[in-house]
CSV table of C-alpha atoms in Angstrom, one decimal:
chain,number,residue,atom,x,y,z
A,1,UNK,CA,32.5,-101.4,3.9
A,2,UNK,CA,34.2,-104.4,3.8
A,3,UNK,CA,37.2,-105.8,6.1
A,4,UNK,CA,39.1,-106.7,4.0
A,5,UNK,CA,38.7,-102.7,2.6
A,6,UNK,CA,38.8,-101.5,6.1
A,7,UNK,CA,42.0,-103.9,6.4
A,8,UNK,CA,44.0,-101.9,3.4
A,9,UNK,CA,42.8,-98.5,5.1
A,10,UNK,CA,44.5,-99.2,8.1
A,11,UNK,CA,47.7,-100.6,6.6
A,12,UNK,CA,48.1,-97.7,4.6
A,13,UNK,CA,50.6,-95.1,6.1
A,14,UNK,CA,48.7,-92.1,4.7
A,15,UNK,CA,51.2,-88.7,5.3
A,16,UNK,CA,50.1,-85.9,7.3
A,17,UNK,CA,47.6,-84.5,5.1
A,18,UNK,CA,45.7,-87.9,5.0
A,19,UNK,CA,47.5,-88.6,1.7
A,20,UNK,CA,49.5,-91.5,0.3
A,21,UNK,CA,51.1,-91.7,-3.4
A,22,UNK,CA,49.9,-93.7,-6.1
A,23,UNK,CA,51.3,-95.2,-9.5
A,24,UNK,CA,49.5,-96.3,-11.8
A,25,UNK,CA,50.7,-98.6,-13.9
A,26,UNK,CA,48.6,-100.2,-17.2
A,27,UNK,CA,48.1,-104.1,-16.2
A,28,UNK,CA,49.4,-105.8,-19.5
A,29,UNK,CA,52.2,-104.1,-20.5
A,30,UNK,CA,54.0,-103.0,-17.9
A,31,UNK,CA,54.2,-99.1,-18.9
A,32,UNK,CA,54.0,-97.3,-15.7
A,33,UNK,CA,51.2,-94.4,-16.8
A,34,UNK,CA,51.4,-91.4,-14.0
A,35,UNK,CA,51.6,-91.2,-10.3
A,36,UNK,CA,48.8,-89.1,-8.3
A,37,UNK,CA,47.6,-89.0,-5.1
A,38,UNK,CA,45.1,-91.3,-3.0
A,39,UNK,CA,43.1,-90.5,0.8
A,40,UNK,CA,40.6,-93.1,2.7
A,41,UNK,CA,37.8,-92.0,0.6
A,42,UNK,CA,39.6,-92.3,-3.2
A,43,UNK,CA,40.6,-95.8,-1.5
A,44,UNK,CA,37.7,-96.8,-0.3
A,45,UNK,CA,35.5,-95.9,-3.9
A,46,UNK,CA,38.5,-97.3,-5.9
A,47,UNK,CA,38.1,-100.6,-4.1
A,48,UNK,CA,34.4,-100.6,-3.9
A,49,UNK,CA,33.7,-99.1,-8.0
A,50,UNK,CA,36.7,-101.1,-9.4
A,51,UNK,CA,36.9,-97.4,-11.7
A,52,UNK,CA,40.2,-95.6,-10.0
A,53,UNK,CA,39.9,-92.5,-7.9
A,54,UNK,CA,41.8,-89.9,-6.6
A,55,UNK,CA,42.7,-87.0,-4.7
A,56,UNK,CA,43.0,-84.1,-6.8
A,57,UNK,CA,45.4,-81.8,-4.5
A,58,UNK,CA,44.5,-78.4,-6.3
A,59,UNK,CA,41.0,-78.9,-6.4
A,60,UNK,CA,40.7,-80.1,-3.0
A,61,UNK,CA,38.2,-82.8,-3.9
A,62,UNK,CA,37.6,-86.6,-5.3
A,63,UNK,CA,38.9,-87.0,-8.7
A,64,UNK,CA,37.5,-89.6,-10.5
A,65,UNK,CA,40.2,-90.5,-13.4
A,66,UNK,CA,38.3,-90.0,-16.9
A,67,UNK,CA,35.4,-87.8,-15.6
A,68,UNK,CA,35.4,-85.7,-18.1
A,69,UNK,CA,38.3,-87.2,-20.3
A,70,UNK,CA,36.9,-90.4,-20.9
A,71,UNK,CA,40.2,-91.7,-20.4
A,72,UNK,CA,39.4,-94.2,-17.6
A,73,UNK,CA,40.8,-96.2,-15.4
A,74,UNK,CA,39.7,-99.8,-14.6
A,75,UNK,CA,41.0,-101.3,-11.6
A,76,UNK,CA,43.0,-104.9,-12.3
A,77,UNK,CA,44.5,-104.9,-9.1
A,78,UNK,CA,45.5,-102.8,-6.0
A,79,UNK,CA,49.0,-103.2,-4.5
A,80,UNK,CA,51.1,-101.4,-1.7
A,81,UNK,CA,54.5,-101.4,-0.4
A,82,UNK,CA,56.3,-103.1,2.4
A,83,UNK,CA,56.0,-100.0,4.7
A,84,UNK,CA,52.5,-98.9,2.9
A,85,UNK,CA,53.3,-95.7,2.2
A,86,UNK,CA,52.9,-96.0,-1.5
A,87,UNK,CA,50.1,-97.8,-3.8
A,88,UNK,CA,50.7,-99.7,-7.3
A,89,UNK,CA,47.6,-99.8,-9.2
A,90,UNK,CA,47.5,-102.2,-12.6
A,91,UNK,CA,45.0,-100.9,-14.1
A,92,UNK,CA,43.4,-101.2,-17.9
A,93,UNK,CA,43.9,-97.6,-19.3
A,94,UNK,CA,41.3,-95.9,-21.7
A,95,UNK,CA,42.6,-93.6,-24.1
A,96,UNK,CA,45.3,-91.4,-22.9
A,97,UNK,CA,46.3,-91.1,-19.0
A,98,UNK,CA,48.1,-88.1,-19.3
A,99,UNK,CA,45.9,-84.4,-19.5
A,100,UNK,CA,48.4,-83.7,-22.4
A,101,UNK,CA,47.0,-86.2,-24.3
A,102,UNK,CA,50.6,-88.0,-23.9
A,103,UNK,CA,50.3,-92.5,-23.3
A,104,UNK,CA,51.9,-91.5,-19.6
A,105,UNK,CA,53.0,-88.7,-17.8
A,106,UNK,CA,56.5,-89.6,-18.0
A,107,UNK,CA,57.5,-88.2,-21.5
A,108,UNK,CA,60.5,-86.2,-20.6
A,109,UNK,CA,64.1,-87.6,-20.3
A,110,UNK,CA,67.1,-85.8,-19.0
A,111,UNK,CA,70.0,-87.0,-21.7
A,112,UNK,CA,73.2,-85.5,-22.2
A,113,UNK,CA,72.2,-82.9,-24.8
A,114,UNK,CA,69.4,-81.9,-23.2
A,115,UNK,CA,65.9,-82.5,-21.9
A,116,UNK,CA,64.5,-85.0,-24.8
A,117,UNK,CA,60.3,-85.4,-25.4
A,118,UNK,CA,59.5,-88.9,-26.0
A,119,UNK,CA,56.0,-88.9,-27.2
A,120,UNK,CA,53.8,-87.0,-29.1
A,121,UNK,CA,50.0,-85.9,-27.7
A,122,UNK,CA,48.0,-88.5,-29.4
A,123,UNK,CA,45.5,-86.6,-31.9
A,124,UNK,CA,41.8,-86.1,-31.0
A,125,UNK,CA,39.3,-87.3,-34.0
A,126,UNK,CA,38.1,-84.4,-35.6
């Protein structure tokens, strides 16, 4: 490991399950893709692979984003917060990042009528 890694680790205010929060956000637009969850190791292996990784909470286990997708994510840069108790990654998305097939996880807005959907599941080739 490097110090600079072992640095971030230690800055990190991870909660009382060993967890901190993560966004993701793609690198050259702006669109802020899903937020998931991060411990030392999914740190550490982000960092180290540049390919993001996370905690998957109900599996219990690494989660390695694109696995078995193919939607990956490419780390651009890793950021976090004033008190570190959350992480920004830019990242350059592949494919989808939501498992709906959705651009982002964020697709539903609360509006005045109603709950609205914003986007469509993007089709699969046949």
């Amino acid at each position: 490991m490097t110090p600079t890694i072992d640095r971030a680790l230690t800055e990190l205010a991870f909660n009382a399950d060993g967890l901190v929060p993560c966004i993701a956000q793609q690198h050259d637009t702006g669109e802020v893709l899903m937020l998931a969850w991060m411990n030392a190791d999914a740190v550490r292996e982000t960092l180290t692979t540049r390919r993001v990784c996370y905690w998957s909470r109900s599996r219990r286990s690494l989660w390695r984003k694109g696995e078995t997708s193919g939607h990956v994510q490419r780390l651009i840069d890793f950021r976090y917060d004033c008190d570190g108790d959350t992480v920004l990654l830019l990242v350059h998305q592949t494919g989808p990042a939501c498992h709906t097939n959705r651009p982002n996880c964020f697709f539903r807005a609360v509006r005045d009528d109603g709950i609205a959907t914003l986007s469509e599941p993007i089709a699969t080739p046949a």
